[in-house]
Short mmCIF file of C-alpha atoms in Angstrom, two decimals:
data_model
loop_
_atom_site.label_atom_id
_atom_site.label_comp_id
_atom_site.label_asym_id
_atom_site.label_seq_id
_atom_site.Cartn_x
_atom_site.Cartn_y
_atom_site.Cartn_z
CA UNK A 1 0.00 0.00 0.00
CA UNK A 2 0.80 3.67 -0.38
CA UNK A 3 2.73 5.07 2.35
CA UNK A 4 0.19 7.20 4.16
CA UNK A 5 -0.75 8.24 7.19
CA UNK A 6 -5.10 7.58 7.05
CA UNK A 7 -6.17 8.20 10.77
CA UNK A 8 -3.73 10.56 12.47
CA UNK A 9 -3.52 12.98 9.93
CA UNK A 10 -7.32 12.65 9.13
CA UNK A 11 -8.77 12.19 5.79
CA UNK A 12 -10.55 15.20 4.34
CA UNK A 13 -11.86 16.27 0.94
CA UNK A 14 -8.56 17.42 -0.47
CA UNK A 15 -6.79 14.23 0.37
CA UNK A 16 -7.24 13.16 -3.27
CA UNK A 17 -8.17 15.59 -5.43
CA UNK A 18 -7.43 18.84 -4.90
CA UNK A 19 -5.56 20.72 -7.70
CA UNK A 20 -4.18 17.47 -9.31
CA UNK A 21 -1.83 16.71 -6.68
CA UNK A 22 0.23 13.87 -7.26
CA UNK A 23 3.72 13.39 -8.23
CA UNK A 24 4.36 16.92 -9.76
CA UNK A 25 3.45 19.03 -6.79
CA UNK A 26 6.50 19.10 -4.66
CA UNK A 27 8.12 19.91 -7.86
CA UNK A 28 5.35 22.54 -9.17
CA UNK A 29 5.80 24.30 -5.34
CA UNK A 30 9.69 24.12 -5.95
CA UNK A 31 9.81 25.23 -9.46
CA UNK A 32 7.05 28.25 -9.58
CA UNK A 33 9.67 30.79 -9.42
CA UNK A 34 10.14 29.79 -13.11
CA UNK A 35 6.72 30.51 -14.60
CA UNK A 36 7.00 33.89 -16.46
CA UNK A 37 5.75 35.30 -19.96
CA UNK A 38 2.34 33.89 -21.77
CA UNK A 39 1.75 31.79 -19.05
CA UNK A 40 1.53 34.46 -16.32
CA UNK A 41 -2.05 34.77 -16.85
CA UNK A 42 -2.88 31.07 -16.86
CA UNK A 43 -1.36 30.85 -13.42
CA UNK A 44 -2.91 33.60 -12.14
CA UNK A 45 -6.18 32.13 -12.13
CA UNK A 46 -5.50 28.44 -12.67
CA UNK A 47 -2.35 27.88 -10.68
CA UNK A 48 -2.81 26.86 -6.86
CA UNK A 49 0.86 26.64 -6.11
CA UNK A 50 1.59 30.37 -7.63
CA UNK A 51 0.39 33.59 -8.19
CA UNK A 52 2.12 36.55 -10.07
CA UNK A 53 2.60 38.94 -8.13
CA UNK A 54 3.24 37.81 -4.46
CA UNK A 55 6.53 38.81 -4.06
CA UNK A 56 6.44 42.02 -6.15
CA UNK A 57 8.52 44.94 -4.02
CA UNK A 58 5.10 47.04 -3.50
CA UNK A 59 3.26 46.13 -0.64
CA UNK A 60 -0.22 47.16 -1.66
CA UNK A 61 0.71 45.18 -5.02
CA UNK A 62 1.90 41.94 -2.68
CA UNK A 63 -0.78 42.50 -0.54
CA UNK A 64 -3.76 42.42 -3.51
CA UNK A 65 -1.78 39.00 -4.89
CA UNK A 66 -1.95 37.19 -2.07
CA UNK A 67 -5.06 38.11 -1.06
CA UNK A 68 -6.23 36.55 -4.65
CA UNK A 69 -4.07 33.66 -3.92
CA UNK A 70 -6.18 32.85 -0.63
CA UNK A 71 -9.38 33.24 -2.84
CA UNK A 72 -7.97 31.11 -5.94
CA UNK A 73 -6.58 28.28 -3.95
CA UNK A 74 -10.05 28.09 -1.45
CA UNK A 75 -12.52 28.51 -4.90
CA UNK A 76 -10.08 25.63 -6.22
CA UNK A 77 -9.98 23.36 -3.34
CA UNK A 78 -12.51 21.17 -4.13
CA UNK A 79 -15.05 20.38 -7.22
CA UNK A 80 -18.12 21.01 -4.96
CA UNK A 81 -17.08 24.88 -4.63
CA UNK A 82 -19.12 25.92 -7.35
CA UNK A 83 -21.92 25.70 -5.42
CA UNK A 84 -20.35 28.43 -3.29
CA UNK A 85 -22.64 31.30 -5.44
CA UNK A 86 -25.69 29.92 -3.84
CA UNK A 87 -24.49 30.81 -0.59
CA UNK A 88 -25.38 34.30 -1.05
CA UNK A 89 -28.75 33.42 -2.19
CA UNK A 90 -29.38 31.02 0.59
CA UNK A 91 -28.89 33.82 2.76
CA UNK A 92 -30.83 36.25 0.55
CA UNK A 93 -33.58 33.88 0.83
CA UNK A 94 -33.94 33.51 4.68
CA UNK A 95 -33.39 37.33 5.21
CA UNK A 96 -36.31 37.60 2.63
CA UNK A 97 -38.24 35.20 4.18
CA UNK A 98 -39.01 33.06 0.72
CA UNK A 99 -40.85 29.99 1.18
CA UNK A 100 -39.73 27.32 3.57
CA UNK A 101 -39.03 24.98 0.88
CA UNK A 102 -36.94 27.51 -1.19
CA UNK A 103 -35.33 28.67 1.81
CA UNK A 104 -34.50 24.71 3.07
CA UNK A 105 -33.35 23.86 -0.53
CA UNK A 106 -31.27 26.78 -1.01
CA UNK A 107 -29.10 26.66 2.54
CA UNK A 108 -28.67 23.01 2.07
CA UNK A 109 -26.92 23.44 -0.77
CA UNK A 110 -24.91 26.58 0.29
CA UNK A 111 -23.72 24.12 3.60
CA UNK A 112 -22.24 21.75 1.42
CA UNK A 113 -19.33 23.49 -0.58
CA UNK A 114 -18.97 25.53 3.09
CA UNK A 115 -18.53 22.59 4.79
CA UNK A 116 -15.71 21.61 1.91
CA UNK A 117 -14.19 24.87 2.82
CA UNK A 118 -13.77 24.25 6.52
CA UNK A 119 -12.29 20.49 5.63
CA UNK A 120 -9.86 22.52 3.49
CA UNK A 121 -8.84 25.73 6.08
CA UNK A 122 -8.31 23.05 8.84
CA UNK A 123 -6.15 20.63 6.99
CA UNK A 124 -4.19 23.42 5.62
CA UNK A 125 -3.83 25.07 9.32
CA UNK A 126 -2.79 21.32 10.21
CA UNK A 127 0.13 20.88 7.73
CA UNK A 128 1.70 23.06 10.21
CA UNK A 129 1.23 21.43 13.48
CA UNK A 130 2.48 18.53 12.86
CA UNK A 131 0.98 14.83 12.90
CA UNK A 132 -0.33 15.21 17.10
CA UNK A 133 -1.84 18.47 17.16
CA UNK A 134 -2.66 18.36 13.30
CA UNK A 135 -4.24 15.57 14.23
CA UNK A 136 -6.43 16.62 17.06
CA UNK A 137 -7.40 19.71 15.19
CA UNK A 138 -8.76 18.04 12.25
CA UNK A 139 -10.26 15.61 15.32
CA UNK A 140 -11.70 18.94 16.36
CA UNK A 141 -12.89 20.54 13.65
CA UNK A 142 -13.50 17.53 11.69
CA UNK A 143 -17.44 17.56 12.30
CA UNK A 144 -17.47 21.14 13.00
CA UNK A 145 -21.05 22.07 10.52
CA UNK A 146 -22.70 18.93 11.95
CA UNK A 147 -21.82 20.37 15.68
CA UNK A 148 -23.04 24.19 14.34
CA UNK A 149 -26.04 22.43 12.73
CA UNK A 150 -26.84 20.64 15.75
CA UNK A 151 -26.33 23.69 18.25
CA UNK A 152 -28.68 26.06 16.09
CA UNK A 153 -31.01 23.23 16.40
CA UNK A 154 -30.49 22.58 20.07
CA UNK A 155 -31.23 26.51 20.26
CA UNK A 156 -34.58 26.42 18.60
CA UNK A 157 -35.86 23.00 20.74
CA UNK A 158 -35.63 20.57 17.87
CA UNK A 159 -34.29 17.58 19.72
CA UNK A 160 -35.56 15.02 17.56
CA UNK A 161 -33.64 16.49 14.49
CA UNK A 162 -30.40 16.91 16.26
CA UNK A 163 -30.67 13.20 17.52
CA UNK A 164 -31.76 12.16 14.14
CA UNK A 165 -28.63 13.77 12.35
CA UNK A 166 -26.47 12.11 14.75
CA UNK A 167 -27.67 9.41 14.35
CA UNK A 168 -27.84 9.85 10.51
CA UNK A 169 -24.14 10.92 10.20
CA UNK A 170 -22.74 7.90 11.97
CA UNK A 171 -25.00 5.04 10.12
CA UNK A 172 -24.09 7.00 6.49
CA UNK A 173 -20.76 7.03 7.38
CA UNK A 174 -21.05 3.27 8.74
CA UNK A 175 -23.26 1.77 6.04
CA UNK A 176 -23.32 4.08 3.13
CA UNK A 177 -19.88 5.55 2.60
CA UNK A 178 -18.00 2.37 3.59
CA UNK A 179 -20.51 0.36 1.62
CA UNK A 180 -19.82 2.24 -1.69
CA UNK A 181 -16.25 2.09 -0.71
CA UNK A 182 -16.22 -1.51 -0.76
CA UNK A 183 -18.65 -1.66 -3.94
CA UNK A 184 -16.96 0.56 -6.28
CA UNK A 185 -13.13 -0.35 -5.02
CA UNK A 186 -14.43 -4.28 -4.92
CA UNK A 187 -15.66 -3.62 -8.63
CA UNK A 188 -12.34 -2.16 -10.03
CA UNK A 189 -10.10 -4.50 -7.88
CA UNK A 190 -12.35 -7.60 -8.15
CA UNK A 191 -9.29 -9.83 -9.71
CA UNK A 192 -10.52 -12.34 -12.83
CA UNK A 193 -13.23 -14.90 -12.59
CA UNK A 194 -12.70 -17.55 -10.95
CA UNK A 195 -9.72 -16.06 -9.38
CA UNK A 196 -11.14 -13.09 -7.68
CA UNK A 197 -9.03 -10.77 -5.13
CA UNK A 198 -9.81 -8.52 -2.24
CA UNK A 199 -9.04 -5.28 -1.02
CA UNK A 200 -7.36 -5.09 2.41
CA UNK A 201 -6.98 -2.53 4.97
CA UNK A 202 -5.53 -2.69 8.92
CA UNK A 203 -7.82 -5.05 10.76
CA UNK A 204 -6.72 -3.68 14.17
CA UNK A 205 -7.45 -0.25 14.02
CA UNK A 206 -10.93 -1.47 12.66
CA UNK A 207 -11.36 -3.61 15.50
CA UNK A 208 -10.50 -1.48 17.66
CA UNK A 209 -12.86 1.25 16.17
CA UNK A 210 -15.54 -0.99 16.13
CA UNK A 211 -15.73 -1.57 19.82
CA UNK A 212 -15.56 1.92 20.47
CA UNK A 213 -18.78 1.94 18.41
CA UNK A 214 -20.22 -0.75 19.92
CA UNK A 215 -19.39 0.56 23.18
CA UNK A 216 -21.65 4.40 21.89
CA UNK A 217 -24.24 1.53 20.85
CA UNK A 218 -24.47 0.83 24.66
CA UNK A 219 -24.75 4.14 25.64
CA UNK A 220 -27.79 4.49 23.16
CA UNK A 221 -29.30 0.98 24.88
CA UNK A 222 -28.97 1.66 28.09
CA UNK A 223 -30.87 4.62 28.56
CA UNK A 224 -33.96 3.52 26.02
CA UNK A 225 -33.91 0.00 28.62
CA UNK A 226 -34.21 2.33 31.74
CA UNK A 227 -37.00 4.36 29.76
CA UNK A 228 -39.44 1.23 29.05
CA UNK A 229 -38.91 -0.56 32.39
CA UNK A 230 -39.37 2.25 34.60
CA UNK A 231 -42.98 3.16 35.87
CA UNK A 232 -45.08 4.88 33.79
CA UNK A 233 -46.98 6.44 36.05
CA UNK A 234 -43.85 8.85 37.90
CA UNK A 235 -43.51 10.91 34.20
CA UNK A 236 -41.21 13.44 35.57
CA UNK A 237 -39.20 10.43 37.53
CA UNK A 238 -38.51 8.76 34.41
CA UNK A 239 -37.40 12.41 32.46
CA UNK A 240 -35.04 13.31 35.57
CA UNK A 241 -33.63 9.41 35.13
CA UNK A 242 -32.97 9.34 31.94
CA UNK A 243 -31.67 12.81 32.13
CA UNK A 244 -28.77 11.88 34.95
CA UNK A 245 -27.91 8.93 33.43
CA UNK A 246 -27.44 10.62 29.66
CA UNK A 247 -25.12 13.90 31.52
CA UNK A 248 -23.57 11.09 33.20
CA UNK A 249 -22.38 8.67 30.53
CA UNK A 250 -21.96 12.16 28.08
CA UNK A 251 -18.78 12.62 30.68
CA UNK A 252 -17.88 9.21 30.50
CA UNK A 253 -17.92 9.21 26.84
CA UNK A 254 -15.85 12.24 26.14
CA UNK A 255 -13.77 11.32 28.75
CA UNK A 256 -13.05 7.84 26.71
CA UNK A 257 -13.03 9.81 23.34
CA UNK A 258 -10.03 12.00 24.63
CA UNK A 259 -8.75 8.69 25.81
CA UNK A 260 -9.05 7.34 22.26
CA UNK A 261 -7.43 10.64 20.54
CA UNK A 262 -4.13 10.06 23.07
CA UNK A 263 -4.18 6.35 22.07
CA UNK A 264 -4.53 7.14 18.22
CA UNK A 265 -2.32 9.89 17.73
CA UNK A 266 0.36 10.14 20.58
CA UNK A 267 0.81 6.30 21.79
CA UNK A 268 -0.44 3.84 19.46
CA UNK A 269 -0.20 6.21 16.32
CA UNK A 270 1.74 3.06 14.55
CA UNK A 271 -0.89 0.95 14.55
CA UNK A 272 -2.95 3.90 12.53
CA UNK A 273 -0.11 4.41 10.30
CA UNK A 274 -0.58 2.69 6.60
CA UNK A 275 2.51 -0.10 6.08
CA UNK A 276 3.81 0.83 2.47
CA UNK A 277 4.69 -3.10 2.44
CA UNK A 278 1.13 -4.55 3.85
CA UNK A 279 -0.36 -6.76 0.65
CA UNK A 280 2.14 -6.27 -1.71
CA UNK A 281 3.85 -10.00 -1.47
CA UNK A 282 -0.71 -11.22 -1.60
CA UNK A 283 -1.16 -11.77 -4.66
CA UNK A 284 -5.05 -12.17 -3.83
CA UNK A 285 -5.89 -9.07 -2.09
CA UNK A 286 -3.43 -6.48 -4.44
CA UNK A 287 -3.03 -5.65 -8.14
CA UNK A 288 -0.13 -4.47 -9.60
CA UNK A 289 -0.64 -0.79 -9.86
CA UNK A 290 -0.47 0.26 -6.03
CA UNK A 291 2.99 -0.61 -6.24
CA UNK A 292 3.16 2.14 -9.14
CA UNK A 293 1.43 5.33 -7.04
CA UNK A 294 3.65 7.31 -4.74
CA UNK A 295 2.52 10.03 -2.51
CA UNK A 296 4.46 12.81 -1.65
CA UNK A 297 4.63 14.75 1.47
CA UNK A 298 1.32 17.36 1.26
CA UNK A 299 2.57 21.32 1.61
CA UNK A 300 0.40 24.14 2.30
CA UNK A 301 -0.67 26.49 -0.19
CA UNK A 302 -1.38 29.11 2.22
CA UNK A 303 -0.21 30.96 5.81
CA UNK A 304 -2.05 29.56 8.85
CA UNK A 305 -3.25 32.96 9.06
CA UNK A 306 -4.80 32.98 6.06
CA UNK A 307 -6.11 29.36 6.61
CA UNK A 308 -7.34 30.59 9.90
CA UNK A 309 -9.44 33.76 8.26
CA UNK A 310 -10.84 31.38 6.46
CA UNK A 311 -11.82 29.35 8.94
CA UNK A 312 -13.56 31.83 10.97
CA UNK A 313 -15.56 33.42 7.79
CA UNK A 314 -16.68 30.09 6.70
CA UNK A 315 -17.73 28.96 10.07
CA UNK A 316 -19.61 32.11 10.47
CA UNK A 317 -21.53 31.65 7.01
CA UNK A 318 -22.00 28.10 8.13
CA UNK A 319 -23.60 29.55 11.42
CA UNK A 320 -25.96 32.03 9.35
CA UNK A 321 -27.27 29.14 6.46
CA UNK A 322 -27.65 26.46 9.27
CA UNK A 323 -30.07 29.34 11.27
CA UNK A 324 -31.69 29.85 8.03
CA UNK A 325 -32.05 25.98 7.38
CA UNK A 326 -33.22 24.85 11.01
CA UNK A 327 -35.54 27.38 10.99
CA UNK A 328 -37.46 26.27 7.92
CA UNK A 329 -37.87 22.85 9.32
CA UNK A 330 -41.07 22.58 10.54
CA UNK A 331 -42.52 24.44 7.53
CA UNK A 332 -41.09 21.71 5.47
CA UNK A 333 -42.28 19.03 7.60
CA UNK A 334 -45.92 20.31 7.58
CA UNK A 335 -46.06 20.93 3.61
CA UNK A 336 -44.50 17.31 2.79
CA UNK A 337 -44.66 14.11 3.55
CA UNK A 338 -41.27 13.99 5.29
CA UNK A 339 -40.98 13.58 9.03
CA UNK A 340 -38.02 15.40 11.07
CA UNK A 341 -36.64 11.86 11.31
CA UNK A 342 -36.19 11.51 8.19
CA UNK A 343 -34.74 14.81 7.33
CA UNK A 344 -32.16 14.61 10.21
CA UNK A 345 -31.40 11.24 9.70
CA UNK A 346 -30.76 11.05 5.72
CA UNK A 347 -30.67 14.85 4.21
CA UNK A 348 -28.76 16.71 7.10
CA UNK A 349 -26.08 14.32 6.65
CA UNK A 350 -25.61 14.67 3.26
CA UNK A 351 -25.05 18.83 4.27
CA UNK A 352 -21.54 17.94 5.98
CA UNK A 353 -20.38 15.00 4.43
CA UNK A 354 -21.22 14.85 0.72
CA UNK A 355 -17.80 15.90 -0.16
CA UNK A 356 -15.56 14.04 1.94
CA UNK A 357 -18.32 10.97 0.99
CA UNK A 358 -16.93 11.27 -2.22
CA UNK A 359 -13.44 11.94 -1.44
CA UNK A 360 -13.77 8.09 0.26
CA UNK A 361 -14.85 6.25 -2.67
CA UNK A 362 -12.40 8.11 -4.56
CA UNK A 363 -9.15 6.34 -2.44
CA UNK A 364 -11.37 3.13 -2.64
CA UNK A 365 -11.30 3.14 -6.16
CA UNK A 366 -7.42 3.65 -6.12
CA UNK A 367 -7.13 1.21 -3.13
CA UNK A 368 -6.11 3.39 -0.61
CA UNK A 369 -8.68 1.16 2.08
CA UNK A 370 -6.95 2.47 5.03
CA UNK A 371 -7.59 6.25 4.05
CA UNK A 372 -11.27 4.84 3.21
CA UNK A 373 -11.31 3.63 6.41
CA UNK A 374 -10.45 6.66 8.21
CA UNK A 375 -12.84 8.47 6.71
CA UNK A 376 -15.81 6.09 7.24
CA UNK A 377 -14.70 4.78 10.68
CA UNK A 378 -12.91 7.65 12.15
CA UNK A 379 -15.79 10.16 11.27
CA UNK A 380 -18.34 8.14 12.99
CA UNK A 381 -16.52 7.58 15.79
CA UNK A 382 -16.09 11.58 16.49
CA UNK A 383 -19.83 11.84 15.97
CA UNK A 384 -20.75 9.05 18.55
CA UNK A 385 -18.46 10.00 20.92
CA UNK A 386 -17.14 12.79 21.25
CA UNK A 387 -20.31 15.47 19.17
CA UNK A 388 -23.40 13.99 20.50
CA UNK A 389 -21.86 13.35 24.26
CA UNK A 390 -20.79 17.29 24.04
CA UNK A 391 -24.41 18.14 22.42
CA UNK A 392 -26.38 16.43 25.83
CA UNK A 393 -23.25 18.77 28.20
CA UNK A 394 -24.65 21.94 25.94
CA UNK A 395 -27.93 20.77 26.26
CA UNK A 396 -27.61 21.16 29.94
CA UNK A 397 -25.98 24.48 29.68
CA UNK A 398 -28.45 25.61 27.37
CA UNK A 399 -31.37 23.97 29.91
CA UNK A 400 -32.96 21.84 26.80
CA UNK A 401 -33.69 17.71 27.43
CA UNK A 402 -30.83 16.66 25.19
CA UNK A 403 -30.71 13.15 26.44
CA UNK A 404 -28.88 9.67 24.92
CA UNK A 405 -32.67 7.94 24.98
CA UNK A 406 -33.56 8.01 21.12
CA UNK A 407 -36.35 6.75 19.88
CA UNK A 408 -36.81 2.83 19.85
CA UNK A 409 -36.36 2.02 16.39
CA UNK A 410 -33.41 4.45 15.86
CA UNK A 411 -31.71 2.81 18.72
CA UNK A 412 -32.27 -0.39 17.38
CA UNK A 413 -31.38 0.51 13.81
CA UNK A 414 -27.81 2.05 15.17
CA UNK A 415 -27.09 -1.42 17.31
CA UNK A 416 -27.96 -3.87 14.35
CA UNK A 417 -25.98 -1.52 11.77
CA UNK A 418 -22.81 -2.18 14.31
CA UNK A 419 -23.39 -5.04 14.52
CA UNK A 420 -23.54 -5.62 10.96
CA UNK A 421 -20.34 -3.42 10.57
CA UNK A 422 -18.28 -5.36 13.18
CA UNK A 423 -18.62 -8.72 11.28
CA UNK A 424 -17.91 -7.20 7.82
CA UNK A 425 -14.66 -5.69 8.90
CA UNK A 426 -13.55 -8.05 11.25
CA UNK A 427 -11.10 -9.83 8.88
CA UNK A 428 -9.42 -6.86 7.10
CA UNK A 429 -10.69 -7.61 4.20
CA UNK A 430 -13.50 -6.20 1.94
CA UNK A 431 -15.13 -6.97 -1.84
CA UNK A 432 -17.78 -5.63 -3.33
CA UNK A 433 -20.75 -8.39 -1.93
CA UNK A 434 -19.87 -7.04 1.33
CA UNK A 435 -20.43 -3.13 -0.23
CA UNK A 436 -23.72 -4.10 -1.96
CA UNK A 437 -25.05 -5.46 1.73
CA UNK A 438 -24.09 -2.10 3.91
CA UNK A 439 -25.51 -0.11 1.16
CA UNK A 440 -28.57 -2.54 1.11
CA UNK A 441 -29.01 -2.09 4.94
CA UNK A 442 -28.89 1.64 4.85
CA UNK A 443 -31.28 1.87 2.46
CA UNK A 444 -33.88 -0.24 4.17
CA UNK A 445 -33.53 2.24 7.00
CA UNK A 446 -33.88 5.25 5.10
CA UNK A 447 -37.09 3.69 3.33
CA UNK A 448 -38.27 2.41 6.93
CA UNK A 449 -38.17 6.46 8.44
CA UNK A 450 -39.05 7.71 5.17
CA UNK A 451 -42.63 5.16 5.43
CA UNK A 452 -42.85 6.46 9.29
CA UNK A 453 -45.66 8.64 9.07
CA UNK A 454 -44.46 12.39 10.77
CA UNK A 455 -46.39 12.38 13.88
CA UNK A 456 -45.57 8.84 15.36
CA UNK A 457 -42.74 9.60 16.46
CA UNK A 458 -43.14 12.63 17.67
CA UNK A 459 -46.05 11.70 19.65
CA UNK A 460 -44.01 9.38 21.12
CA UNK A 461 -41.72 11.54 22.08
CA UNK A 462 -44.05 13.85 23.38
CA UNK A 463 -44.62 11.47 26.06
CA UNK A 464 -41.03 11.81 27.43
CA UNK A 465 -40.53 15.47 27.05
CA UNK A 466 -44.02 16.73 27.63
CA UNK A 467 -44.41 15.19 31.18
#
């Protein structure tokens, strides 16, 4: 396998694909001081590593260069950016007040190449950190619109959507991004017939994942077991229960998520590390052109200061769309046929991820299964323990019922997809059967909330936080 580093460095949307980095860029970086003449306007607008005019002797000259720079390389960061002109109109729309379902459609989209962005400012503000603290900012940040998403939510009282998108980020990240990982990079690496082959990736560190999401599984059990065996009759018994127990094991859980970040990055970083040798003597599980790819070291293409303006004004435009798209909610709910299950549990998702989604299937494909991995795996595990513990402690700040009791069926829907998960990856192995049956199992799910009708579960729910 390639000689990269998939889970300590985190894998983000311009792993892969940004600006055609491969085997050229350290040389493009070294050798920019070289491009003159014609081509001066081509690389002013094209050219991510280079930009006329950045180290011309005037200052306001310098200054109006690299401040285009910043803008070129962020606009060219990913291929999702172009949808960075609807931002503007998302926001133009909620100001406005335009219908809920242009408003909703319009911020959803404007989240997306934002949330690109962020991936993008954080990974280059990483670079310079080095692999422990790159590593814990990109552990930080690496959910940060789900956590904004889920805080304006938490704001306005819409529990049920912020559990739902929880929820709905880990199981897309569990079932549907690994799944297409393992269908498309099964397809393209399937061997010959009769003699087929199988991608492989680190069977420890997806062991090791997987009981940590077993473990969050637990924490989802417990308190929905308390819930139905407790009296019915003491209402506002039960709601203080559940309540202690879900600040309770939140602190537990972040407490064993920090735990997990000192284990992955500082202690046991080896065993997250990709071995450039694993496979490559199998002649069943690795074809011949992995041993052709090399990977050089990434460099930024911008200051940490300018990665960190960035940073702040996308996080900040994030902020304003998610407000915008929260809000419209339960306009959309009451004008479709769509519960707030559904929408948190399939189409927030989509808001954060779609991009980095992508970015997974795209290392799949060019059997990079560890990076794969640390994008499916090590995204859901941040979401299950360390954003929805630290959603029920702001919750409690904020004085709103954020508790770990979801509804019945989603609990049960996140403990059989784990399960599923665990006995897929348990042999470090993966084809594209095993793809087709995640995929298959997330899709069930989304049909099952999609066939709930809107009310039932919220008139279950109204049971707990009515009383």
């Amino acid at each position: 396998m390639d000689n990269i580093k998939p889970a300590n460095r985190g894998a983000t949307e311009r792993t892969p694909l940004i600006n055609g980095e491969g085997s050229n860029a350290s040389a493009v970086a070294r050798g920019h001081h070289h491009h003159r003449g014609g081509s001066n306007v081509l690389h002013f607008f094209t050219n991510s590593r280079y930009t006329p005019g950045t180290e011309h002797s005037n200052l306001v000259v310098r200054s109006a260069a690299y401040s285009w720079h910043v803008t070129k390389v962020t606009l060219l960061s990913n291929y999702v950016n172009f949808l960075l002109v609807v931002v503007p109109v998302g926001i133009a729309a909620g100001m406005l007040k335009w219908s809920a379902t242009a408003v909703f459609t319009l911020n959803f989209f404007a989240i997306i190449p934002l949330a690109a962005v962020l991936s993008f400012a954080t990974e280059e503000i990483s670079l310079k950190l080095g692999d422990a603290l790159g590593g814990l900012l990109n552990a930080t940040f690496g959910n940060a619109v789900e956590l904004i998403v889920s805080i304006v939510a938490l704001r306005d009282g819409q529990i049920e959507v912020v559990q739902a998108s929880m929820l709905g980020s880990i199981l897309s990240n569990l079932l549907l991004v690994m799944g297409m990982c393992f269908l498309f990079g099964g397809l393209v690496h399937r061997g010959t017939n009769g003699s087929g082959s199988e991608q492989v990736f680190s069977a420890a560190v997806a062991q090791t994942t997987c009981s940590l999401m077993t473990l969050s599984s637990a924490s989802l059990v417990l308190p929905a077991a308390l819930y139905g065996v407790m009296d019915r009759s003491h209402s506002k018994d039960r709601r203080d229960s559940i309540l202690v127990l879900s600040r309770g094991t939140a602190i537990i859980l972040l407490v064993l998520y920090v735990l997990y970040l000192v284990f992955q990055l500082r202690t046991h970083s080896n065993l997250f590390k990709a071995d450039p040798e694993a496979g490559l003597d199998d002649e069943t599980t690795q074809t011949p052109e992995t041993a052709d790819e090399e990977c050089d070291e990434e460099e930024p293409v911008m200051g940490p200061i300018a990665a960190l303006a960035v940073l702040v004004v996308v996080t900040v435009l994030v902020a304003i769309c998610a407000d915008y798209l929260v809000g419209s909610i339960d306009d959309i709910v009451a004008s479709t046929s769509m519960s707030k299950a559904f929408i948190g549990l399939i189409l927030l998702p989509i808001v954060g991820n779609a991009a980095e989604h992508v970015t997974a299937v795209v290392v799949a494909v060019r059997n990079k299964m560890d990076l794969a991995m640390g994008v499916a795996i090590g995204s859901s595990i941040q979401i299950a323990l360390g954003v929805t513990p630290f959603l029920v402690i702001v919750g409690w700040i904020m004085d709103k019922d954020m508790t770990l009791r979801f509804e019945t069926f989603q609990t049960v829907s996140f403990a059989v997809s784990v399960l599923v998960v665990t006995y897929t990856v348990q042999d470090g192995k993966s084809n594209y059967l095993e793809g087709a049956m995640l995929i298959g199992l997330y899709t069930i799910i989304a049909v099952a909330f999609y066939a709930t009708p809107g009310d039932a579960l919220e008139n279950a729910k109204a049971l707990f936080v009515g009383n």
